[in-house]
CSV table of C-alpha atoms in Angstrom, one decimal:
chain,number,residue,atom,x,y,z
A,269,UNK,CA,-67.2,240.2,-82.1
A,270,UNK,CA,-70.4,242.1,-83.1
A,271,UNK,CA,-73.9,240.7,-84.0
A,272,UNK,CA,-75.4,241.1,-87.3
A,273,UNK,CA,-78.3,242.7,-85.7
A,274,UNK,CA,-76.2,245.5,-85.2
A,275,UNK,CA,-76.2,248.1,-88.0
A,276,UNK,CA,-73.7,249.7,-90.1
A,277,UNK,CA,-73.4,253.8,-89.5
A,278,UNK,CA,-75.6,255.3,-92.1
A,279,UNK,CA,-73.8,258.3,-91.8
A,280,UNK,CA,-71.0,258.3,-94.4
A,281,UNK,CA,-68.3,260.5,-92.7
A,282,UNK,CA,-68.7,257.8,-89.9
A,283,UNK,CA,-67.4,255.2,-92.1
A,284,UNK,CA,-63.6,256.1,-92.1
A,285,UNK,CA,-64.0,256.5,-88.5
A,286,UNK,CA,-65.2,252.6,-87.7
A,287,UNK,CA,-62.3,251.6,-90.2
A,288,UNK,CA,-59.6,253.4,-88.5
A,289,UNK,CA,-61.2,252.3,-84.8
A,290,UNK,CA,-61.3,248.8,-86.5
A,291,UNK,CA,-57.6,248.7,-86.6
A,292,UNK,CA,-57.0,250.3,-83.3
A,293,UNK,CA,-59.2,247.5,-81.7
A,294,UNK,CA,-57.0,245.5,-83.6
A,295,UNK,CA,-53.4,246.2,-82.2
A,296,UNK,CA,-55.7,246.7,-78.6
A,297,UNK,CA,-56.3,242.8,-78.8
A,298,UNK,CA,-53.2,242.0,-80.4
A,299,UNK,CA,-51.3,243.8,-77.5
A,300,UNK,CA,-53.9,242.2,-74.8
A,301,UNK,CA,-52.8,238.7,-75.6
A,302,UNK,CA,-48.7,238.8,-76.3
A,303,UNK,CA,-48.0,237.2,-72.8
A,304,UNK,CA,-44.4,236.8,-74.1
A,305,UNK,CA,-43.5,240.4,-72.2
A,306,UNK,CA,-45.3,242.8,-70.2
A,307,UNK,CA,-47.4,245.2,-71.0
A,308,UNK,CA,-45.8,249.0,-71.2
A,309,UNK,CA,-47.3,252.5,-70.9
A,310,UNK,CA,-45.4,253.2,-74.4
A,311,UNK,CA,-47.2,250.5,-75.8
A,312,UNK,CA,-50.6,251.7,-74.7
A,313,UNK,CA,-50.2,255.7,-74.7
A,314,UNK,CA,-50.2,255.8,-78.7
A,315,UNK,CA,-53.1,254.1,-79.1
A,316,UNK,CA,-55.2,255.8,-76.7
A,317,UNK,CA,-54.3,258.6,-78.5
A,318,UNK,CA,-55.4,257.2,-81.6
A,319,UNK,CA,-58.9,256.5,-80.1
A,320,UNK,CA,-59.4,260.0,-78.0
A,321,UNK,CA,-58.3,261.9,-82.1
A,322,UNK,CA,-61.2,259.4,-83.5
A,323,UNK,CA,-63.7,260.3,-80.7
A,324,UNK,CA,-63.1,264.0,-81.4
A,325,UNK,CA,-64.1,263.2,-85.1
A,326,UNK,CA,-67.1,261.1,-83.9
A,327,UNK,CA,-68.3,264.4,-81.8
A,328,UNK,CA,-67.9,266.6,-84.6
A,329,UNK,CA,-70.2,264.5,-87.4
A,330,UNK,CA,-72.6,264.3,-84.8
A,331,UNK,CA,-72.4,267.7,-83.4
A,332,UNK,CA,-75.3,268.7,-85.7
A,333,UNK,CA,-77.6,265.8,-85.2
A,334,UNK,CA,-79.9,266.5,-82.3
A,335,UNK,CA,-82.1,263.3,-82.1
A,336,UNK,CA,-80.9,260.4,-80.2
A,337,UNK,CA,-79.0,258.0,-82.7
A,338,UNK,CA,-79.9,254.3,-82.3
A,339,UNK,CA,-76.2,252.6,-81.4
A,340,UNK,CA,-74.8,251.1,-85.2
A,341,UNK,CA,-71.0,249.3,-85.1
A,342,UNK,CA,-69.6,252.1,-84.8
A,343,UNK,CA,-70.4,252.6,-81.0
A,344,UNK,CA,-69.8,249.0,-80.3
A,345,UNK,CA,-66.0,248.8,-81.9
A,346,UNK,CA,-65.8,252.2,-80.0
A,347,UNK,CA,-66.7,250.5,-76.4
A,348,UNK,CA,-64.4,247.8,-77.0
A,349,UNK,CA,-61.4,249.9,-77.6
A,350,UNK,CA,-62.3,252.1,-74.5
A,351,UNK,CA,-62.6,248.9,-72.3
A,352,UNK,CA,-59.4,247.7,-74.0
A,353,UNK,CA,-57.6,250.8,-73.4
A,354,UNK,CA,-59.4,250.9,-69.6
A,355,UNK,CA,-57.6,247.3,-68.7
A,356,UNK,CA,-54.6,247.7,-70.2
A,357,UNK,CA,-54.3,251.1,-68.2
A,358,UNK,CA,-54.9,249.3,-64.8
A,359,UNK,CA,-52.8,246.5,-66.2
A,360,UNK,CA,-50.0,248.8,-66.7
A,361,UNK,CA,-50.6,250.4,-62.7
A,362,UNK,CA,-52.5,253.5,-63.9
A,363,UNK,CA,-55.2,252.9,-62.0
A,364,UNK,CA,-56.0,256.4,-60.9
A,365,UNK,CA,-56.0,257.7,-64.4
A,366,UNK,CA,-59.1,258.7,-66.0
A,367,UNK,CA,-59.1,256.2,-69.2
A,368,UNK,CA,-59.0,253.4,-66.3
A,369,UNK,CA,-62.3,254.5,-64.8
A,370,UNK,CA,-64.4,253.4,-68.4
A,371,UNK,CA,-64.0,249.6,-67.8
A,372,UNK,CA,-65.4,250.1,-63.9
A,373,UNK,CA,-67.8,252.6,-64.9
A,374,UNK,CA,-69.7,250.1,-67.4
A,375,UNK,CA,-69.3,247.0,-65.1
A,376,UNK,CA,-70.9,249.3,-62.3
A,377,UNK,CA,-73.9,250.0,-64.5
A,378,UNK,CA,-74.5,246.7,-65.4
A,379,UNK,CA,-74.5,245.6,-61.9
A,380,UNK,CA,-77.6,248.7,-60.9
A,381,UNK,CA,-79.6,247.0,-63.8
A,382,UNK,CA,-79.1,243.8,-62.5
A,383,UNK,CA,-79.9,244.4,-59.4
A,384,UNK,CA,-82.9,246.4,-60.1
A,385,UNK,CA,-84.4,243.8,-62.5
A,386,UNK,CA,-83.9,241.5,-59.4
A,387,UNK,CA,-85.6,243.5,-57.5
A,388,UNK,CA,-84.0,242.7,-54.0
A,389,UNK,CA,-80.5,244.0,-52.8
A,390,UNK,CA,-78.5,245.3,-49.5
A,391,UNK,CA,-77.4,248.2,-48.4
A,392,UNK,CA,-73.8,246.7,-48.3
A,393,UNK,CA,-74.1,246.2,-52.0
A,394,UNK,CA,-74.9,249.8,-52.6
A,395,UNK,CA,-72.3,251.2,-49.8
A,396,UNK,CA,-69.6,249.7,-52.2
A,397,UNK,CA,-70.9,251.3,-55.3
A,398,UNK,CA,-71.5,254.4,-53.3
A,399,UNK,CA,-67.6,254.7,-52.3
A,400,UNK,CA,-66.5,253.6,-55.7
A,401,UNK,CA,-68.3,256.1,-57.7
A,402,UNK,CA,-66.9,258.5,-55.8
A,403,UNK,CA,-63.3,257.2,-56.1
A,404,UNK,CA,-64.0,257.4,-59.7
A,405,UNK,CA,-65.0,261.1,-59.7
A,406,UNK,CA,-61.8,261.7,-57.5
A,407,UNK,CA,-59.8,259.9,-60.5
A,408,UNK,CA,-61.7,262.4,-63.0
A,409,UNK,CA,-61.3,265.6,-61.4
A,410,UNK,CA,-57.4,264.8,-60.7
A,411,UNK,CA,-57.3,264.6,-64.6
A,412,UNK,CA,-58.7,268.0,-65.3
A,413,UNK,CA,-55.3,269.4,-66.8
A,414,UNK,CA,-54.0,265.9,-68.6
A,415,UNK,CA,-56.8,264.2,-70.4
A,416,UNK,CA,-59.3,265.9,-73.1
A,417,UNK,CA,-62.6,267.2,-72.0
A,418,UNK,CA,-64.4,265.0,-74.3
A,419,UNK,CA,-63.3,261.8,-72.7
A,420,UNK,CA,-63.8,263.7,-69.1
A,421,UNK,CA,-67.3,264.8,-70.5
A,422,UNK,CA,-67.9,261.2,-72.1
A,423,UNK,CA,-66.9,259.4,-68.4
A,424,UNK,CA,-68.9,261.9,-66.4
A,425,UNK,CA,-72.0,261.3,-68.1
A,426,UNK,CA,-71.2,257.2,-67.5
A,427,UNK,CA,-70.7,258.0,-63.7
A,428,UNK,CA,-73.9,260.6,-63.7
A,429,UNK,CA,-76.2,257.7,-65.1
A,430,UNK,CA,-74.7,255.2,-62.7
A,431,UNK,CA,-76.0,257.8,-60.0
A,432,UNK,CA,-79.3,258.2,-61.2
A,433,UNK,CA,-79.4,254.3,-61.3
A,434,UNK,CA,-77.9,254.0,-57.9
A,435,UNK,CA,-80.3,257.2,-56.4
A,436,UNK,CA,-83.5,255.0,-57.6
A,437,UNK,CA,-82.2,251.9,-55.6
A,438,UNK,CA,-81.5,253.9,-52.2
A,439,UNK,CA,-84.5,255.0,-52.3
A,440,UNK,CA,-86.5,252.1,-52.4
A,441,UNK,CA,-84.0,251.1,-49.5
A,442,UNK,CA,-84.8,254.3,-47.1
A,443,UNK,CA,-88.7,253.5,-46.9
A,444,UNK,CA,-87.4,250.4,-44.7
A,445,UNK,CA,-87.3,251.6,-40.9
A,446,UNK,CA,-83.7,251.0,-39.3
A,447,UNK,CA,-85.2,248.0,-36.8
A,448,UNK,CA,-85.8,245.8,-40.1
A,449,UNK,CA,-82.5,246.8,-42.2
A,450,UNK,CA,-81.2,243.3,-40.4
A,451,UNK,CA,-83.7,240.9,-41.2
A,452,UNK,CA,-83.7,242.4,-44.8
A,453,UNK,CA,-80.2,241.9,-45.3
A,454,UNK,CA,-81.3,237.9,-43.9
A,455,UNK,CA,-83.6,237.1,-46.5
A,456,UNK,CA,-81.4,238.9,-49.2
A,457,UNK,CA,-79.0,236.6,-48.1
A,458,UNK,CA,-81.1,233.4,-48.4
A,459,UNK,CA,-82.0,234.2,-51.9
A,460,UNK,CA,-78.5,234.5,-53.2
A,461,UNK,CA,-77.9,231.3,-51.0
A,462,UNK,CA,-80.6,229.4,-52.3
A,463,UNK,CA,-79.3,230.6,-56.0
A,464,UNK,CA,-75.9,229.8,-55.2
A,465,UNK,CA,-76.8,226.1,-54.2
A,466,UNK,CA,-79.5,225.5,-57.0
A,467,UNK,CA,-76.1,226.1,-59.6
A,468,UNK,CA,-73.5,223.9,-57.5
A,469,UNK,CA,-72.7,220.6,-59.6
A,470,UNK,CA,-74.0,218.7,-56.4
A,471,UNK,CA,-77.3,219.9,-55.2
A,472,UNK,CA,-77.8,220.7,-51.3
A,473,UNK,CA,-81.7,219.7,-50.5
A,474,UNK,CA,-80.3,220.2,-46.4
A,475,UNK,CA,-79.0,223.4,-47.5
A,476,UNK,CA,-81.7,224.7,-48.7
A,477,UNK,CA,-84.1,223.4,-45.7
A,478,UNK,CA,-81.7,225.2,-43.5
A,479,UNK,CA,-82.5,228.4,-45.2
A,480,UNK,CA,-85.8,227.8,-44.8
A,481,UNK,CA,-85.9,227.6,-41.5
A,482,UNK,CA,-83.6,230.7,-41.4
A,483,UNK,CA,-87.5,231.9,-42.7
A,484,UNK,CA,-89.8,230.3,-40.2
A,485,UNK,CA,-87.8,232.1,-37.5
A,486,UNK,CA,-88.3,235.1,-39.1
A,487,UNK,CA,-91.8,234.8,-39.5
A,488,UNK,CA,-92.3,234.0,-35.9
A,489,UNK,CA,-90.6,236.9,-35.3
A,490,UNK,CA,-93.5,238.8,-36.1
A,491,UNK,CA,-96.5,239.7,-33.9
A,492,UNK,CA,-100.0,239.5,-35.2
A,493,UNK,CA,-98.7,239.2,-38.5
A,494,UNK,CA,-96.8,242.2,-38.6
A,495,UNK,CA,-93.1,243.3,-37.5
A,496,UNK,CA,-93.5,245.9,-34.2
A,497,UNK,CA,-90.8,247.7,-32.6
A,498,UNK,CA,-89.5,247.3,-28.8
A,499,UNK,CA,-93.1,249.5,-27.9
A,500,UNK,CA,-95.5,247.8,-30.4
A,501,UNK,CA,-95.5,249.7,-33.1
A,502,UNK,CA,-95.4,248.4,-36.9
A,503,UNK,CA,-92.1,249.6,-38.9
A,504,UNK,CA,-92.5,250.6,-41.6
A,505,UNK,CA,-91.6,249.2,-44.9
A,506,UNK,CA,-92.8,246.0,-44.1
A,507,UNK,CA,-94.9,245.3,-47.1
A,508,UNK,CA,-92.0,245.2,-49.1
A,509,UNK,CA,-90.3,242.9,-46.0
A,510,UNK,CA,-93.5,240.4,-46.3
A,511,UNK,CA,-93.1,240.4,-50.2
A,512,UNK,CA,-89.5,239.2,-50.1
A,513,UNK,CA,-90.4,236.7,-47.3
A,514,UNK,CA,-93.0,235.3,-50.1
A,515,UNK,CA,-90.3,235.3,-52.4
A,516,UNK,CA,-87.7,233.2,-50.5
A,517,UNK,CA,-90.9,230.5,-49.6
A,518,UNK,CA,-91.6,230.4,-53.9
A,519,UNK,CA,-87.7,230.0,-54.6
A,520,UNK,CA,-86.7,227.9,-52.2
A,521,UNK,CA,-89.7,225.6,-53.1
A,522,UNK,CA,-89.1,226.1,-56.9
A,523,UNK,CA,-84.9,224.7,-56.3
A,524,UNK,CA,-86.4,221.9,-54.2
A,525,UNK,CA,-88.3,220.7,-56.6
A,526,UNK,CA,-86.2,221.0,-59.6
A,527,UNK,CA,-83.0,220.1,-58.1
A,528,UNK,CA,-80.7,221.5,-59.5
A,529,UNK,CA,-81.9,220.3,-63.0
A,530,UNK,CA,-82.2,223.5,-65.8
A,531,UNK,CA,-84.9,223.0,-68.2
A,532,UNK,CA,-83.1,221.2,-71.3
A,533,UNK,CA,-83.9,223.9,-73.8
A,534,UNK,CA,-81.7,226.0,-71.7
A,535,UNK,CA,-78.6,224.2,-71.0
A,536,UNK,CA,-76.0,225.4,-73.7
A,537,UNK,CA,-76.9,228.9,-71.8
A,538,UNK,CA,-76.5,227.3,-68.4
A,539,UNK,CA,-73.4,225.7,-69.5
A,540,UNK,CA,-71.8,228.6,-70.9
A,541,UNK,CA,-72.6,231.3,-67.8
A,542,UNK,CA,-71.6,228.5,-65.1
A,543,UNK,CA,-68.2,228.2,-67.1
A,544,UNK,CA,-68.0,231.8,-67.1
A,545,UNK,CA,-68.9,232.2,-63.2
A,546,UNK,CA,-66.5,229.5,-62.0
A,547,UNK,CA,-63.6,230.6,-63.8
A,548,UNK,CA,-64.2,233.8,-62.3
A,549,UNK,CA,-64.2,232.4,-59.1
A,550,UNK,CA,-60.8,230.8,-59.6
A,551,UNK,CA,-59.6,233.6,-60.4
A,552,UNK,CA,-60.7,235.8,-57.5
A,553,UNK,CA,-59.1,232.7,-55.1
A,554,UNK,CA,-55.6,233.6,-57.4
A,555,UNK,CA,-56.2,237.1,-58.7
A,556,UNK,CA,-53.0,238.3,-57.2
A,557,UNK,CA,-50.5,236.3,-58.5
A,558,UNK,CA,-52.7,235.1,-61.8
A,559,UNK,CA,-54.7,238.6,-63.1
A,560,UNK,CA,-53.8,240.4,-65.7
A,561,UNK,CA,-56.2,242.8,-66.1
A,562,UNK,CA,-57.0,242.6,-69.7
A,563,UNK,CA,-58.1,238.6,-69.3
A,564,UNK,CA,-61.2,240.3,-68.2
A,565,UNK,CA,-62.4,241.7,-71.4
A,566,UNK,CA,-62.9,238.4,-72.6
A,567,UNK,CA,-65.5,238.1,-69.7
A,568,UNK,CA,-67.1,241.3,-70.0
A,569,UNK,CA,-67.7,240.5,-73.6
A,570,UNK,CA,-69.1,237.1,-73.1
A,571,UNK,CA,-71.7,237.8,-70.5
A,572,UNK,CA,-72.8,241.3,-72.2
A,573,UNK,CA,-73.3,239.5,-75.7
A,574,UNK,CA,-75.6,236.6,-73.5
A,575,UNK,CA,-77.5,239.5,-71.6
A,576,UNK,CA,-77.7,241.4,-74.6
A,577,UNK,CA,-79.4,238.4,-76.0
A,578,UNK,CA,-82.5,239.0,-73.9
A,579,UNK,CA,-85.6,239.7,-75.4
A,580,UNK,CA,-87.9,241.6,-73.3
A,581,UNK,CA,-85.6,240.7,-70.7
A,582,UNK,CA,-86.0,237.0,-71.0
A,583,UNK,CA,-84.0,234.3,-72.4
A,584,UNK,CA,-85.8,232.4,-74.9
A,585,UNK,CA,-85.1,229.4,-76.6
A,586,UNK,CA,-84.2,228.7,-80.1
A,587,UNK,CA,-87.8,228.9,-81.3
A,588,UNK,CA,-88.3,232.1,-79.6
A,589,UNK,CA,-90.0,230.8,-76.2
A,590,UNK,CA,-89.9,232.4,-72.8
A,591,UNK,CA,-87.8,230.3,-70.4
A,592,UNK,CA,-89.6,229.4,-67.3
A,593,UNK,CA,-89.1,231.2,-63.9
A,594,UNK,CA,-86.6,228.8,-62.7
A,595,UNK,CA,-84.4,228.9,-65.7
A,596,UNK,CA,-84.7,233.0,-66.1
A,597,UNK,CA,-84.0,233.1,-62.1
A,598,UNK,CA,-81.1,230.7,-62.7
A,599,UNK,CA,-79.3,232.7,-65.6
A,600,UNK,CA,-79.6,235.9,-64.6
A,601,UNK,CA,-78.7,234.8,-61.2
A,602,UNK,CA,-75.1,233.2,-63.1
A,603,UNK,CA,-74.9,236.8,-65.1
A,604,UNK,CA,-75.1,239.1,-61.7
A,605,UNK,CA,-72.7,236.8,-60.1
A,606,UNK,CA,-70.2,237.1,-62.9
A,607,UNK,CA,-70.5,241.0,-62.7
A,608,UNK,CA,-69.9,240.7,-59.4
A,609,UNK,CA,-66.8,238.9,-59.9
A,610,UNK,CA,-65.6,241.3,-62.0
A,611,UNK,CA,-66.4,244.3,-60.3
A,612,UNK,CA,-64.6,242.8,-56.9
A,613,UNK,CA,-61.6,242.0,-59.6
A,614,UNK,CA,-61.6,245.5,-60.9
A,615,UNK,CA,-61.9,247.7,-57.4
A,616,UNK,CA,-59.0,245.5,-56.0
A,617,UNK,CA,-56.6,245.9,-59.0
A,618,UNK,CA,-53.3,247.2,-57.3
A,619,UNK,CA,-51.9,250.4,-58.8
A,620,UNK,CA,-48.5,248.7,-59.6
A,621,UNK,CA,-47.6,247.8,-63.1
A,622,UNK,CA,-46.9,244.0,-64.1
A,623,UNK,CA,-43.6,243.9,-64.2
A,624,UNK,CA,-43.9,244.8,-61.0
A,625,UNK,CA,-46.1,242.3,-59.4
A,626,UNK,CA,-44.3,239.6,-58.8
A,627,UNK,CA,-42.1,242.0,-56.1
A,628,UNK,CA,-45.2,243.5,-55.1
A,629,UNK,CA,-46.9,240.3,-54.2
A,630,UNK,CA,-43.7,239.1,-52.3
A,631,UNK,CA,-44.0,242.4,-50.0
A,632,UNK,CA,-47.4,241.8,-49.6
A,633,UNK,CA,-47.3,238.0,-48.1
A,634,UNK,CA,-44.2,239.3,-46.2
A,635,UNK,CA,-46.0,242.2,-44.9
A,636,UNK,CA,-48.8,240.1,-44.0
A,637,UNK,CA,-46.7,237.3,-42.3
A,638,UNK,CA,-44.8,240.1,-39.8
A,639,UNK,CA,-48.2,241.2,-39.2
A,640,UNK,CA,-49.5,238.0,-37.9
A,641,UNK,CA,-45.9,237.5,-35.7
A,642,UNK,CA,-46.8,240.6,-34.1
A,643,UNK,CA,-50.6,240.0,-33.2
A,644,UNK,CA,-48.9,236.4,-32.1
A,645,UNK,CA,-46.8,237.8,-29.0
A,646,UNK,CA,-44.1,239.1,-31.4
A,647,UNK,CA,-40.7,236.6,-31.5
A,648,UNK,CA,-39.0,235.3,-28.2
A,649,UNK,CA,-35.4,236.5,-30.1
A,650,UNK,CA,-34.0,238.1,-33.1
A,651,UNK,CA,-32.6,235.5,-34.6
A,652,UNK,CA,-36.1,234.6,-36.0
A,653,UNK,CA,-36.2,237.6,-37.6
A,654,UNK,CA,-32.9,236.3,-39.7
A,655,UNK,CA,-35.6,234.8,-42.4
A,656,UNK,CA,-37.5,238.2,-42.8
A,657,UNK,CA,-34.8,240.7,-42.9
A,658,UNK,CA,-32.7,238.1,-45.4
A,659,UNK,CA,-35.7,238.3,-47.6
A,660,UNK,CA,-36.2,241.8,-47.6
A,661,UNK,CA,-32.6,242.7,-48.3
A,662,UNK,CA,-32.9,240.5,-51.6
A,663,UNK,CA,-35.8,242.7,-52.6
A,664,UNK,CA,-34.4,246.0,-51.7
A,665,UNK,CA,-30.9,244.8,-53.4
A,666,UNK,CA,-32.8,244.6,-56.6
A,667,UNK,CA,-33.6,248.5,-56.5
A,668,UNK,CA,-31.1,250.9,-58.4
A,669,UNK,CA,-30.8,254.6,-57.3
A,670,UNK,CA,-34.3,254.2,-55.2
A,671,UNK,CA,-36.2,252.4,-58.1
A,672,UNK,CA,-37.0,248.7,-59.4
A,673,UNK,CA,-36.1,248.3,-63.1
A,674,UNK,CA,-37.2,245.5,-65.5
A,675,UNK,CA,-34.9,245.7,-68.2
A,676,UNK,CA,-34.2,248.9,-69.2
A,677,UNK,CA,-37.6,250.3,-67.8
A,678,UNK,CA,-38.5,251.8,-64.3
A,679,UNK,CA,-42.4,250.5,-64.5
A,680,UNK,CA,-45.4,252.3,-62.9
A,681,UNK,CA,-45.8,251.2,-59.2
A,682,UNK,CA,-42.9,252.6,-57.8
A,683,UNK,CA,-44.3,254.9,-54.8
A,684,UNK,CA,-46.6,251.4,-53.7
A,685,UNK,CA,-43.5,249.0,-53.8
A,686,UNK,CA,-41.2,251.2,-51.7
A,687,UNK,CA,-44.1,252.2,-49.0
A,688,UNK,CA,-44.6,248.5,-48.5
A,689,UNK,CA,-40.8,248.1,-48.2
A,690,UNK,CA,-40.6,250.5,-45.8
A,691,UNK,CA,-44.2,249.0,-44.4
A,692,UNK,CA,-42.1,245.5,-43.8
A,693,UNK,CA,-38.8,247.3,-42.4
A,694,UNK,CA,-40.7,249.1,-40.0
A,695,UNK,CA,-42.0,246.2,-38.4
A,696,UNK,CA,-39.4,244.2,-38.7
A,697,UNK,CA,-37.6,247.3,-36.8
A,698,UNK,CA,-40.4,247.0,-33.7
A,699,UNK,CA,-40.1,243.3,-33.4
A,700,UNK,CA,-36.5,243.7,-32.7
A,701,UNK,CA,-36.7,246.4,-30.6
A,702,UNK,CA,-39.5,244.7,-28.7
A,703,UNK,CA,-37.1,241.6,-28.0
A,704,UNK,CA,-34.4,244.0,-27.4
A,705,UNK,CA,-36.8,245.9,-24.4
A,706,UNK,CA,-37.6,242.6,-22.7
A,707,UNK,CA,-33.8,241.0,-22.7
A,708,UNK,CA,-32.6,244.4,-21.0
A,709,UNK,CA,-35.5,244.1,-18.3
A,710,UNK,CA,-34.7,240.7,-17.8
């Protein structure tokens, strides 16, 4: 799990601490893969418990050491049992709980670096951080009275350097003028696309001509070299426009020319992140029938040990050489995709508990079904309604006093599963009375 570049804590009352976390992380893994049941808040509860008691010990060794300590195995066992703990509370359907945020709030932060190290991004990439940021705070600040200020303290300091991080890349964003937020978004969009088809197992040479003549159009756009406004006059931010237009001409040409083919030194690398990426992918295609939130620590681990392998933020090969600017381009372009992946898994993680989601998932493709009969023209009688109203008496048969029960337990989810009940009778309810309207007018 850890490097060996990592160090031991020097301090010895720290000791103890990374043995007892060493066990917690322990029963946190063991708990992560039994797939023979489901995962339960009693299961998880204790040993959050047992984390937040060791972080309060942490605070107080360190309480009287003022210069910044350099991160030893301590820190690193104590991130994995907060990203543990993180999952398996959104894998139990306590999403808006504040030990949930952790796993987010890192993912979020690794996505800013990325995508300042890249150097090019959209403002539909920040809006979505933006909102979810703030969803997070919400989650925080409802947890005031429940959860210890040190872990509220410890999460708002994650979510107040994600700011700073996200602050920096809004404002490189503002200096574009409104008339060229469009064409930005374009060539943003052709760089991803040319990534995305320079790491498909069958490279797309038409493809990529396509998107360069997505480019020529956008160059002719211009008017004596420079992009005007309705009256003439240059926008501004257009340096930075003309320096991304270069950068789509260089990459494009770069995948052209190489094909699709990663330098050999460079191809275990490839290998792994491409696994990594399209298994990821699957599992977005699937995620609500197949995700169990935990699966994704594996993931986060994986990637962060590659990235973390960087040196001077390049990959280098066995001997210590730079990769060229294909291969870097190519790999970090598989790492920022992966994040991605997971940060789209993570924000749509439904606040219901497993052992609810089978039921939940059933509502949901009924819900979705009744929807599309109603945009349709609705039904020409009721008796096509028989199939939906059989099928949401079974569910609503399984409830007991009001609530869903596996086993013995009532798990978490409750309030979501009966409003999308209720969702699904209600519109059941106006087809019928729609049919029942137009047989009494006819």
């Amino acid at each position: 799990m850890e490097s060996p570049a990592i160090p031991v804590p020097l301090d010895p009352r720290e000791q103890p601490i990374l043995e007892r976390l060493l066990r917690t992380r322990d029963a946190l893994l063991l708990l992560k893969q039994d797939k023979s049941s489901y995962i339960k808040s009693r299961d998880v509860l204790p040993l959050y418990e047992e984390v937040n008691g060791e972080v309060e010990k942490l605070n107080s060794a360190r309480k009287e050491q003022d210069r910044r300590l350099i991160h030893n195995r301590l820190d690193y066992v104590l991130d994995d049992c907060f990203q543990l703990i993180s999952l398996l509370f959104l894998t139990v359907g306590r999403n808006n709980e504040a030990p949930a945020v952790y796993s987010l709030a890192t993912t979020v932060q690794r996505l800013l670096d990325h995508l300042e190290e890249a150097g090019f991004f959209s403002a539909k990439d920040l809006n979505s951080i933006t909102k979810t940021l703030q969803s997070m705070r919400e989650t925080l600040e409802r947890g005031r009275d429940t959860y210890s200020p040190a872990l509220l303290t410890f999460l708002e300091s994650r979510l107040e350097q994600c700011q700073l991080s996200l602050d920096k890349l809004q404002k490189e964003l503002a200096a574009l003028a409104p008339g060229l937020v469009q064409t930005h978004e374009t060539l943003v969009s052709i760089l991803r696309s040319t990534s995305a088809v320079n790491t498909r197992s069958k490279f797309s040479a038409t493809e990529v001509n396509g998107l360069r003549e997505q480019l020529k159009k956008i160059e002719k756009s211009q008017k004596d070299g420079n992009f005007v406004d309705a009256d003439g006059n240059i926008l501004a931010g257009q340096d930075d426009l003309k320096s991304l237009i270069q950068r789509c001409w260089k990459w494009t040409e770069i995948v052209l020319e190489r094909e699709g083919k990663i330098d050999e030194r460079f191809r275990e690398q490839y290998e792994r992140l491409l696994e990594i990426r399209n298994q990821l992918d699957r599992l977005s295609v699937t995620q609500a029938w197949s995700l169990r939130e935990t699966d994704l620590f594996g993931y986060q681990r994986r990637l962060d040990r590659i990235d973390e392998a960087r040196v001077n933020g390049n990959f280098v090969d066995a001997e210590g050489q730079p990769a060229d600017l294909h291969a870097q381009r190519t790999l970090l372009y598989l790492i920022r995709r992966s994040y991605a992946y997971i940060y789209a898994l993570l924000i749509s993680s439904e606040p219901v508990s497993e052992a609810l989601l089978p039921v939940h998932n059933q509502l949901q493709t009924l819900r979705r079904c009744l929807i599309e009969v109603k945009e349709s023209g609705g039904v020409s009688n009721s008796r096509e309604l028989y199939p939906y109203s059989m099928k949401l008496n079974s569910i609503d048969n399984m409830r007991v006093d009001g609530k869903f029960y596996v086993g013995p337990d009532i798990p978490e989810g409750q309030g979501s599963v009966n409003a999308l009940l209720a969702e699904c009778y209600d519109l059941v309810w106006e087809l019928r009375a729609a049919v029942v309207d137009d047989e009494e007018r006819s």
